[in-house]
């Protein structure tokens, strides 16, 4: 018996050695300086790209998602985009042939084809026929994501009558994540290719488009004149530029690049106050760090205030005061730089009373850790001075090198769990007292006192937490109950001893006590590797008696605020016929949340970043 056991053990050892040597071989191949000129494109892909994109790296979209991108976007990712470091040793020729090899989209859908789905020539809009104004992502700059305007017709009694009305598909996209904003009859959104769309809200036909330089991820913010007419559209792109478009002429008024770090990006939602725009700056340097020859890391998060009339920078304040400097070498001899990180992924919350803005920060990328990572920070609106910092996780030094199978050289020692804030802090007034409510990827929700330097009023551990949350992109509140979406996908868990609690949770804002929780079961067993969990990573949206939770597995549900019972559900993992003729398919819900107005509900579907199901649609539902 013992002998058999030993020989099985022996075989197992041999197997493990073979597997490890294979990985080692891959590592050396992947990172070697030599250009693999004699490899054909398929082998080049397999060795240089497939190692992550065939499921080897959790943060990497699967090949099936990359195939939906046009050649030029794939090439751009390698030359100027997020894959620059991964493609650093490739020749221009190799990059081009890789892009051609990967892209599988119908040539008819290439970017420079004429736009299909334009509104008819005789299209006119009746300004009076609708009166809806949803100017920003947070449904107000307190980021409460609560909509109770007079036009709202959907409620707990009729939400089950919602039916799909029209579908718009973004050409050349594998994800759709720009939450619509609405001005009366017009809906504004944007795409992975950086196209801004002004759509007719009732039919989905295209009124006009505008081309930005890079992907747009945050909502397009509407600014109004003294008579409440939409005047300017402000938005940002993935290359850290901010744009102002004149809504009467659709002409660019100005464009400002707000951070010169090559890896700087903007995905958090900007806010307007008085004559200024406030923009959160983040970066993709966590990805560059995977390359062991990359000098990790030099990016610092920052808040920027722009003059909204001309885009000039009024102030810029870093989340880390000290500039990074060399701090020694990683295991491969590459210089390590720090302090770094504390990027801002969240939107910006405005406190007009205290002339203060609040944001949440992410982790440090390297040591030394700072007191400003994984924190809620308050900045003075007038001069950008940091008023206070409330850190809710200390010592979190982490970057992308910590989760790859290879090349962990840049992963900091004793690395932290990557417990960023992705969801903006929410400002509320409850029982005559202002509170800030903050939900973190760790699954912890904190209430803070804005009059006492963010002192903790209460804290509640709502879920287990992990790389995509815990709380990921956005909670909602009516100032009495706080609705907390929990993802708990089980990917790099943060509090492994706590049971996973994916679903919707309702807390009392006064003390954080749980009122109810609706925990969702796995609704696509066997598909979990494709990121098909029942958790809610996307932002949620609240109306007086319904809270809407769009889940990673492509199912959006309406829950009764009263007790969390399910009122309506829709599975978007399917093909659609789009009004603009583009091949249309739904997938995961992530990042942005639903928009509810009058008798309509809008939501984007498709997001392939963590191997969830890709998709390219904006869905419009309507009460039947
Ligand atoms: C170390 C792992 C890794 C390797 C190797 C790698 N990638 Fe990626 N790739 C990623 C991750 C992670 C992302 C997601 C980036 C993000 O959105 O933050 C990504 C994203 C992309 C994207 C999408 C960019 C976008 O705009 O969304 C493309 C295209 C891409 N990779 C192509 C490639 C090609 C081509 C190669 C081979 C030359 C390659 N990748 C090698 C990890 C990798």
XYZ file of C-alpha atoms and ligand atoms in Angstrom:
667
model
C 0.000 0.000 0.000
C 2.746 2.336 1.118
C 4.728 1.487 -2.032
C 1.810 2.351 -4.297
C 1.353 5.570 -2.422
C 5.025 6.429 -2.821
C 5.053 5.725 -6.539
C 1.928 7.865 -7.021
C 3.685 10.604 -5.096
C 6.737 10.135 -7.302
C 4.681 10.389 -10.468
C 2.999 13.482 -9.113
C 6.382 15.052 -8.425
C 7.589 14.328 -11.948
C 4.382 15.825 -13.300
C 4.817 18.944 -11.205
C 8.430 19.326 -12.312
C 7.359 19.063 -15.957
C 4.620 21.642 -15.455
C 6.941 24.032 -13.661
C 9.667 23.669 -16.277
C 7.122 24.418 -18.947
C 6.093 27.568 -17.159
C 9.723 28.545 -16.622
C 10.384 28.021 -20.299
C 7.419 30.232 -21.108
C 8.657 32.917 -18.707
C 12.086 33.067 -20.258
C 10.592 33.124 -23.726
C 8.096 35.777 -22.832
C 10.553 38.115 -21.269
C 13.634 37.503 -23.388
C 14.996 40.494 -25.225
C 15.481 38.606 -28.443
C 12.994 39.268 -31.145
C 11.331 36.071 -32.183
C 11.576 36.838 -35.853
C 11.369 33.336 -37.157
C 8.140 32.501 -35.389
C 4.965 32.486 -37.410
C 2.193 34.769 -36.196
C 0.246 32.027 -34.485
C 3.232 30.940 -32.418
C 4.032 34.556 -31.755
C 0.532 35.046 -30.450
C 0.609 31.874 -28.371
C 3.908 32.686 -26.706
C 3.620 36.433 -26.316
C -0.091 37.120 -25.951
C -1.970 33.875 -25.484
C -0.145 33.150 -22.227
C -2.349 35.813 -20.638
C -5.271 36.057 -23.053
C -6.051 32.327 -23.172
C -7.097 32.513 -19.520
C -3.642 32.672 -17.931
C -4.114 36.107 -16.415
C -7.258 36.998 -14.557
C -7.174 40.653 -15.544
C -6.831 39.907 -19.249
C -9.789 39.737 -21.632
C -10.141 36.363 -23.356
C -9.124 36.031 -26.995
C -12.810 35.855 -27.928
C -13.122 39.450 -26.711
C -9.982 40.687 -28.473
C -11.266 39.171 -31.723
C -14.107 41.691 -31.688
C -11.725 44.616 -31.854
C -10.689 46.211 -35.149
C -7.079 45.668 -36.239
C -6.185 49.276 -35.677
C -7.394 49.187 -32.056
C -5.347 46.069 -31.331
C -2.321 47.669 -32.963
C -2.887 50.821 -30.942
C -2.998 48.787 -27.727
C 0.512 47.528 -28.579
C 2.013 50.773 -29.852
C 0.573 53.448 -27.565
C -1.903 51.656 -25.325
C -2.086 49.272 -22.387
C -0.076 46.499 -24.126
C 2.991 48.638 -24.906
C 5.157 46.822 -22.380
C 3.900 43.403 -23.443
C 4.842 44.205 -27.051
C 8.053 46.067 -26.335
C 10.391 43.606 -28.066
C 8.228 43.109 -31.161
C 8.969 44.709 -34.525
C 6.390 46.950 -36.198
C 5.816 44.163 -38.726
C 5.124 41.630 -35.995
C 2.713 43.970 -34.234
C 0.844 44.527 -37.474
C 0.592 40.860 -38.297
C -0.494 40.075 -34.730
C -3.245 42.676 -34.952
C -4.429 41.257 -38.280
C -4.270 37.726 -36.893
C -6.305 38.526 -33.770
C -9.025 40.735 -35.222
C -11.952 38.716 -36.560
C -14.509 41.412 -37.145
C -16.478 41.751 -40.274
C -14.593 44.235 -42.497
C -17.925 45.960 -43.110
C -17.923 47.023 -39.496
C -14.570 48.738 -39.587
C -14.374 52.130 -38.061
C -14.167 54.245 -41.201
C -17.270 52.774 -42.781
C -20.171 55.191 -43.163
C -22.254 55.376 -40.022
C -25.433 53.346 -40.134
C -28.507 54.153 -38.074
C -28.595 57.917 -38.573
C -31.889 59.625 -37.794
C -34.012 60.177 -40.937
C -33.638 63.431 -42.883
C -37.034 64.635 -41.753
C -36.174 63.927 -38.116
C -37.223 66.732 -35.814
C -37.263 66.859 -32.090
C -40.057 68.238 -30.075
C -38.243 69.874 -27.169
C -41.417 69.928 -25.122
C -42.326 66.273 -25.460
C -39.931 65.117 -22.791
C -38.615 66.659 -19.666
C -35.823 64.522 -18.341
C -32.482 65.808 -17.177
C -29.886 63.305 -16.050
C -26.690 65.307 -16.298
C -24.141 63.019 -14.705
C -23.236 59.542 -13.536
C -24.190 59.940 -9.870
C -27.636 61.432 -10.555
C -26.375 64.542 -8.782
C -22.907 65.370 -7.494
C -23.487 63.740 -4.136
C -23.345 60.470 -6.092
C -26.436 59.044 -4.381
C -27.586 57.381 -7.616
C -31.161 58.031 -6.537
C -33.784 59.110 -9.087
C -37.191 60.321 -7.900
C -38.006 63.073 -10.412
C -41.574 63.919 -11.409
C -41.277 62.185 -14.799
C -40.614 58.759 -13.236
C -43.321 56.227 -14.082
C -41.652 52.931 -13.215
C -42.361 51.612 -9.730
C -42.563 48.379 -7.760
C -46.084 47.664 -9.077
C -45.332 47.949 -12.781
C -41.589 47.257 -13.158
C -42.423 43.726 -14.282
C -44.009 45.290 -17.380
C -40.632 46.500 -18.650
C -39.954 45.225 -22.159
C -37.011 45.614 -24.474
C -37.787 48.508 -26.817
C -34.651 49.102 -28.907
C -30.990 48.102 -28.973
C -28.020 50.124 -30.155
C -24.733 48.320 -30.857
C -21.293 49.946 -30.700
C -19.201 48.972 -33.742
C -15.809 47.356 -33.084
C -16.472 46.976 -29.366
C -16.121 44.108 -26.915
C -17.385 46.169 -24.009
C -19.889 48.934 -23.391
C -19.479 50.917 -20.214
C -20.456 54.539 -20.682
C -23.552 55.212 -18.602
C -25.984 57.366 -20.611
C -26.860 60.917 -19.664
C -30.109 62.422 -20.906
C -31.292 65.832 -21.993
C -35.001 65.664 -22.825
C -35.165 63.664 -26.073
C -31.453 63.106 -26.462
C -29.313 60.414 -24.882
C -25.520 60.768 -24.791
C -23.155 57.822 -24.643
C -19.772 56.773 -26.039
C -17.834 53.725 -27.147
C -14.650 51.740 -26.788
C -13.455 53.304 -30.072
C -13.921 56.760 -28.585
C -17.002 57.735 -30.581
C -19.440 60.056 -28.816
C -23.073 59.380 -29.757
C -26.088 61.646 -29.390
C -29.033 59.263 -29.838
C -32.748 59.807 -30.039
C -33.958 58.507 -26.729
C -37.124 56.927 -28.133
C -35.790 55.187 -31.236
C -32.010 54.920 -30.796
C -31.331 56.640 -34.123
C -28.093 58.647 -34.267
C -28.489 62.422 -34.274
C -24.757 63.119 -34.448
C -21.368 61.703 -33.481
C -18.000 63.094 -32.471
C -14.686 61.240 -32.528
C -12.400 61.425 -29.480
C -8.755 60.287 -29.618
C -9.188 57.231 -27.401
C -11.720 55.125 -25.548
C -14.205 57.022 -23.390
C -15.174 55.310 -20.128
C -16.921 57.843 -17.952
C -20.361 59.361 -18.422
C -20.671 62.426 -20.671
C -21.494 65.276 -18.330
C -24.052 67.890 -19.383
C -23.583 71.521 -18.359
C -26.499 73.978 -18.620
C -26.935 77.689 -19.182
C -28.908 80.087 -16.955
C -32.190 78.981 -18.542
C -31.446 75.310 -17.875
C -30.766 74.502 -21.531
C -28.028 71.959 -22.228
C -25.009 73.944 -23.351
C -21.776 71.959 -23.118
C -20.824 68.290 -22.933
C -17.702 67.471 -20.886
C -15.952 64.097 -20.987
C -12.554 62.434 -20.692
C -10.668 59.749 -22.583
C -8.400 56.835 -21.728
C -5.295 58.914 -22.597
C -6.031 61.431 -19.818
C -7.497 64.199 -21.971
C -10.600 66.180 -21.071
C -12.884 67.573 -23.786
C -15.544 70.278 -23.992
C -18.093 70.039 -26.846
C -20.492 72.823 -27.722
C -23.913 71.158 -27.815
C -25.362 73.644 -30.280
C -22.648 73.256 -32.909
C -21.188 69.857 -31.841
C -17.779 71.505 -32.248
C -14.846 70.948 -29.931
C -14.381 73.990 -27.692
C -11.159 72.786 -26.087
C -9.218 69.690 -25.124
C -6.692 69.474 -22.266
C -4.310 66.660 -21.365
C -4.252 66.704 -17.577
C -1.399 64.338 -16.749
C 1.848 63.737 -18.584
C 2.633 60.329 -17.131
C 2.583 57.919 -20.115
C 0.315 55.509 -18.207
C -2.131 58.117 -16.884
C -5.797 57.550 -17.634
C -9.245 58.791 -16.640
C -12.134 56.468 -15.937
C -13.739 58.106 -12.872
C -16.552 60.543 -13.481
C -15.802 64.231 -13.502
C -17.935 66.773 -11.666
C -18.853 70.395 -12.315
C -19.107 73.070 -9.660
C -19.477 76.788 -10.401
C -16.996 77.558 -13.189
C -14.793 74.515 -12.709
C -14.463 70.860 -13.641
C -12.967 68.390 -11.165
C -11.295 65.336 -12.659
C -9.840 62.231 -10.978
C -6.645 60.797 -12.498
C -5.743 57.111 -12.474
C -3.297 54.920 -14.407
C -2.662 51.589 -16.095
C 0.830 51.326 -14.618
C -0.285 48.277 -12.600
C -0.182 46.489 -15.951
C 3.235 47.803 -17.013
C 4.601 46.399 -13.770
C 4.121 42.877 -15.135
C 7.163 43.482 -17.341
C 10.115 42.748 -15.049
C 12.219 45.280 -16.923
C 9.732 48.045 -16.257
C 10.935 50.495 -13.606
C 7.961 50.186 -11.324
C 6.423 52.551 -10.445
C 6.291 56.287 -10.999
C 2.638 57.239 -11.291
C 0.884 59.153 -8.511
C -2.877 59.688 -8.440
C -4.143 63.255 -8.564
C -7.161 65.528 -8.574
C -7.266 68.256 -11.198
C -9.451 71.372 -11.368
C -9.977 72.915 -14.803
C -11.538 76.207 -15.807
C -14.587 75.002 -17.711
C -14.540 77.949 -20.108
C -11.126 77.211 -21.624
C -9.797 73.974 -20.103
C -6.843 75.607 -18.376
C -5.570 73.868 -15.255
C -6.373 75.817 -12.056
C -4.879 73.357 -9.619
C -3.549 69.816 -9.533
C -2.956 68.002 -6.241
C -1.265 64.626 -6.032
C -2.556 61.998 -3.621
C 1.107 61.375 -2.765
C 3.079 64.514 -2.003
C 6.580 63.151 -2.678
C 7.767 62.432 -6.206
C 8.977 58.849 -6.706
C 12.694 58.141 -6.520
C 14.889 55.067 -7.057
C 14.724 52.685 -4.098
C 16.888 49.749 -5.115
C 16.390 46.866 -7.535
C 13.859 44.132 -8.099
C 14.954 40.472 -8.318
C 15.854 40.958 -11.979
C 18.034 44.007 -11.329
C 15.511 46.572 -12.574
C 15.224 49.805 -10.573
C 12.268 49.988 -8.199
C 10.667 53.421 -7.836
C 8.444 54.774 -5.084
C 6.348 56.017 -3.468
C 3.737 55.433 -6.172
C 0.084 54.632 -6.795
C -2.939 55.851 -4.837
C -4.721 56.376 -8.187
C -8.270 57.716 -8.251
C -10.744 55.378 -9.971
C -13.824 56.816 -8.278
C -15.985 59.689 -9.422
C -15.888 63.031 -7.632
C -18.400 63.959 -4.923
C -19.082 67.650 -4.336
C -19.925 69.154 -0.937
C -21.106 72.678 -1.720
C -21.645 73.547 1.939
C -18.028 72.896 2.914
C -16.621 73.795 -0.533
C -14.949 70.386 -0.489
C -14.748 67.389 -2.804
C -14.395 63.762 -1.790
C -12.866 60.846 -3.702
C -11.584 57.368 -2.881
C -8.066 56.174 -3.708
C -6.513 52.877 -4.741
C -3.500 50.987 -3.417
C 0.160 51.936 -3.526
C 1.996 50.278 -6.430
C 5.290 49.945 -4.543
C 6.811 50.514 -1.124
C 6.998 52.742 0.802
C 3.260 52.684 1.431
C 1.601 56.043 2.096
C -1.217 57.147 4.397
C -3.255 58.138 1.348
C -3.771 54.731 -0.323
C -7.142 52.910 0.023
C -8.539 56.043 1.615
C -11.296 58.610 1.355
C -9.714 62.015 0.787
C -11.180 65.519 1.077
C -9.811 68.348 -1.114
C -10.708 72.052 -0.892
C -12.589 73.017 -4.064
C -10.973 76.438 -4.139
C -7.273 75.622 -3.995
C -6.987 71.815 -3.994
C -5.517 71.663 -0.512
C -5.965 68.274 1.135
C -8.301 68.793 4.086
C -8.285 65.306 5.541
C -7.594 61.649 4.759
C -9.371 58.641 6.223
C -7.461 55.470 5.364
C -9.476 52.263 5.720
C -6.751 49.770 4.798
C -3.081 50.283 5.592
C -0.001 48.793 3.991
C -1.603 47.866 0.665
C 1.302 47.796 -1.805
C 0.209 45.836 -4.878
C 0.540 45.791 -8.651
C -0.274 43.533 -11.590
C 2.927 41.516 -11.150
C 1.414 40.039 -7.969
C -1.221 38.064 -9.877
C 0.565 36.740 -12.934
C 1.835 33.184 -13.177
C 5.138 34.528 -14.399
C 7.346 37.502 -13.837
C 6.440 38.454 -10.280
C 9.698 40.427 -10.054
C 7.897 43.740 -9.573
C 5.425 42.497 -6.957
C 6.171 44.343 -3.687
C 7.250 42.304 -0.672
C 4.392 41.460 1.725
C 2.057 42.705 -0.934
C -1.389 43.917 0.090
C -4.738 42.727 -1.277
C -5.500 45.493 -3.849
C -8.383 46.977 -1.850
C -9.037 50.141 -3.898
C -12.024 52.328 -3.771
C -13.796 52.109 -7.142
C -17.120 53.478 -5.908
C -17.294 57.190 -5.117
C -18.036 58.259 -1.550
C -21.677 59.335 -1.184
C -22.691 62.490 0.668
C -26.005 62.417 2.536
C -27.917 64.367 5.149
C -29.621 62.168 7.719
C -31.265 63.286 10.975
C -29.854 66.768 10.553
C -26.287 65.509 10.192
C -24.136 65.087 7.090
C -22.444 61.745 6.510
C -20.102 60.284 3.927
C -20.792 56.667 2.964
C -17.924 54.748 1.398
C -17.859 51.173 0.087
C -14.541 49.464 -0.614
C -13.380 46.469 -2.649
C -12.597 44.809 0.696
C -16.372 44.574 1.306
C -16.169 47.092 4.127
C -18.627 49.991 4.215
C -17.737 53.029 6.320
C -19.744 56.063 7.414
C -17.573 59.117 8.026
C -18.170 62.514 9.575
C -17.304 65.361 7.187
C -17.246 67.808 10.120
C -14.680 65.774 12.034
C -11.985 65.104 9.430
C -13.754 62.007 8.203
C -13.856 60.312 11.618
C -15.492 56.889 11.420
C -19.129 56.930 12.604
C -19.781 53.257 11.904
C -18.324 50.421 9.839
C -19.856 47.258 8.516
C -18.242 44.307 6.758
C -20.837 43.514 4.108
C -19.166 40.928 1.900
C -15.946 38.977 1.680
C -14.236 41.333 -0.762
C -11.756 40.656 -3.531
C -10.186 42.021 -6.675
C -13.505 43.106 -8.212
C -15.146 43.823 -4.841
C -16.812 43.617 -2.316
C -18.167 46.902 -3.423
C -16.751 47.705 -6.839
C -18.318 50.604 -8.740
C -21.221 52.208 -6.910
C -23.788 52.055 -4.123
C -27.075 54.006 -3.902
C -29.088 55.687 -1.165
C -32.253 57.685 -0.440
C -30.544 59.039 2.711
C -32.397 56.510 4.879
C -31.271 53.162 3.551
C -27.940 52.449 1.888
C -28.081 49.802 -0.855
C -24.830 47.907 -1.195
C -24.087 45.712 -4.226
C -21.650 42.916 -3.415
C -19.692 41.039 -6.054
C -17.661 38.477 -4.035
C -16.643 36.638 -7.148
C -14.052 34.648 -5.249
C -11.152 36.097 -7.215
C -8.261 36.957 -4.894
C -10.456 37.053 -1.827
C -9.651 39.666 0.785
C -11.365 38.192 3.868
C -11.307 34.510 2.998
C -12.921 33.448 6.277
C -16.141 35.365 5.571
C -18.718 33.544 3.421
C -19.263 34.934 -0.069
C -22.373 37.128 -0.189
C -22.938 38.153 -3.815
C -26.115 40.172 -4.274
C -27.947 43.175 -2.886
C -27.742 44.347 0.734
C -29.721 47.088 2.487
C -28.210 48.891 5.493
C -29.652 51.486 7.834
C -27.648 54.687 7.229
C -27.942 55.599 10.922
C -25.866 52.712 12.241
C -25.004 50.382 9.369
C -27.280 47.592 10.625
C -28.380 45.116 7.988
C -32.069 45.496 7.078
C -32.169 42.767 4.440
C -29.893 40.963 2.029
C -30.763 39.058 -1.121
C -27.894 36.687 -1.823
C -27.806 35.382 -5.374
C -27.092 31.772 -6.332
C -24.790 30.855 -9.190
C -26.996 31.104 -12.282
C -24.567 29.699 -14.811
C -22.829 26.717 -13.244
C -19.927 25.462 -15.286
C -19.393 28.908 -16.759
C -17.699 30.433 -13.724
C -14.330 30.422 -15.468
C -15.867 32.828 -17.942
C -16.550 35.218 -15.127
C -20.176 34.288 -14.973
C -20.774 34.911 -11.263
C -24.057 36.207 -9.806
C -22.375 39.096 -7.953
C -22.914 42.776 -8.662
C -19.757 44.599 -9.699
C -21.516 47.361 -11.679
C -23.006 50.428 -10.032
C -26.625 50.136 -8.901
C -29.485 52.611 -9.281
C -32.278 53.462 -6.868
C -35.806 54.841 -7.296
C -38.247 55.307 -4.393
C -39.392 51.696 -4.234
C -37.105 49.764 -6.582
C -33.357 49.171 -6.590
C -31.749 47.852 -9.803
C -28.799 45.461 -9.626
C -27.007 44.476 -12.864
C -24.864 41.365 -12.297
C -21.687 40.051 -13.876
C -23.549 37.101 -15.363
C -25.575 39.435 -17.586
C -28.758 39.328 -15.513
C -30.246 42.605 -14.289
C -32.779 42.449 -11.485
C -35.176 44.887 -9.909
C -35.520 44.381 -6.148
C -38.211 45.837 -3.898
C -36.563 48.322 -1.548
C -39.016 47.139 1.102
C -37.674 43.627 1.538
C -35.329 42.793 -1.331
C -37.771 40.514 -3.144
C -37.286 40.138 -6.855
C -39.704 42.161 -8.990
C -38.209 41.802 -12.450
C -35.229 40.163 -14.129
C -33.750 40.197 -17.630
C -30.912 38.096 -19.025
C -28.850 40.075 -21.549
C -26.585 37.178 -22.607
C -28.089 36.875 -26.063
C -27.920 38.229 -29.591
C -29.992 41.228 -30.552
C -31.014 43.081 -33.685
C -29.617 46.581 -33.373
C -31.279 49.679 -34.806
C -27.954 50.698 -36.364
C -27.416 47.404 -38.193
C -24.288 46.360 -36.285
C -24.059 42.737 -35.124
C -25.271 43.017 -31.532
C -24.806 40.819 -28.503
C -25.126 41.283 -24.767
C -22.856 40.063 -22.012
C -21.735 40.887 -18.506
C -22.969 43.980 -16.719
C -20.058 45.815 -15.180
C -18.817 49.272 -14.269
C -21.661 51.639 -15.222
C -25.184 51.167 -13.904
C -28.735 51.519 -15.193
C -30.432 54.842 -15.897
C -34.137 55.029 -15.147
C -36.291 57.924 -16.356
C -39.999 58.348 -17.145
C -41.130 54.933 -18.453
C -37.681 53.877 -19.689
C -34.642 52.010 -18.395
C -31.280 52.150 -20.179
C -28.250 49.984 -19.552
C -25.090 48.988 -21.408
C -24.126 45.318 -21.582
C -20.783 43.631 -22.306
C -17.491 43.790 -20.444
C -14.685 41.338 -20.999
C -11.876 42.589 -18.801
C -11.837 39.741 -16.272
C -12.963 37.079 -18.736
C -16.624 37.939 -18.295
C -18.852 37.724 -21.325
C -18.097 40.392 -23.905
C -20.859 42.442 -25.494
C -21.428 45.701 -27.349
C -24.917 47.005 -26.658
C -26.977 49.753 -25.131
C -30.379 48.304 -24.196
C -33.480 50.490 -23.916
C -36.458 49.060 -22.001
C -39.912 50.608 -21.779
C -43.104 49.940 -19.833
C -45.510 48.091 -22.084
C 1.077 39.701 -18.787
C -0.164 39.356 -19.354
C -0.457 39.865 -20.750
C 0.273 39.634 -21.893
C 1.553 38.854 -22.060
C -0.469 40.286 -22.953
N -1.582 40.898 -22.458
Fe -2.941 41.982 -23.509
N -3.918 42.448 -21.788
C -3.577 41.997 -20.530
C -4.464 42.611 -19.553
C -4.406 42.391 -18.062
C -5.338 43.453 -20.268
C -6.447 44.337 -19.726
C -5.941 45.728 -19.649
C -6.929 46.673 -19.031
O -7.996 46.858 -19.597
O -6.604 47.214 -17.985
C -4.971 43.303 -21.678
C -5.614 43.962 -22.715
C -5.331 43.772 -24.051
C -6.055 44.382 -25.136
C -7.273 45.246 -24.995
C -6.872 46.660 -24.935
C -8.109 47.503 -24.775
O -8.134 48.588 -25.311
O -9.027 47.057 -24.112
C -5.474 43.980 -26.297
C -5.874 44.347 -27.713
C -4.366 43.133 -25.947
N -4.308 43.022 -24.578
C -3.519 42.546 -26.863
C -2.385 41.844 -26.505
C -1.412 41.355 -27.451
C -1.511 41.536 -28.946
C -0.448 40.739 -26.725
C 0.804 40.083 -27.246
C 1.730 40.946 -27.900
C -0.804 40.826 -25.329
N -1.983 41.505 -25.243
C -0.048 40.296 -24.276
C -2.564 41.111 -20.219
C -1.609 40.669 -21.106
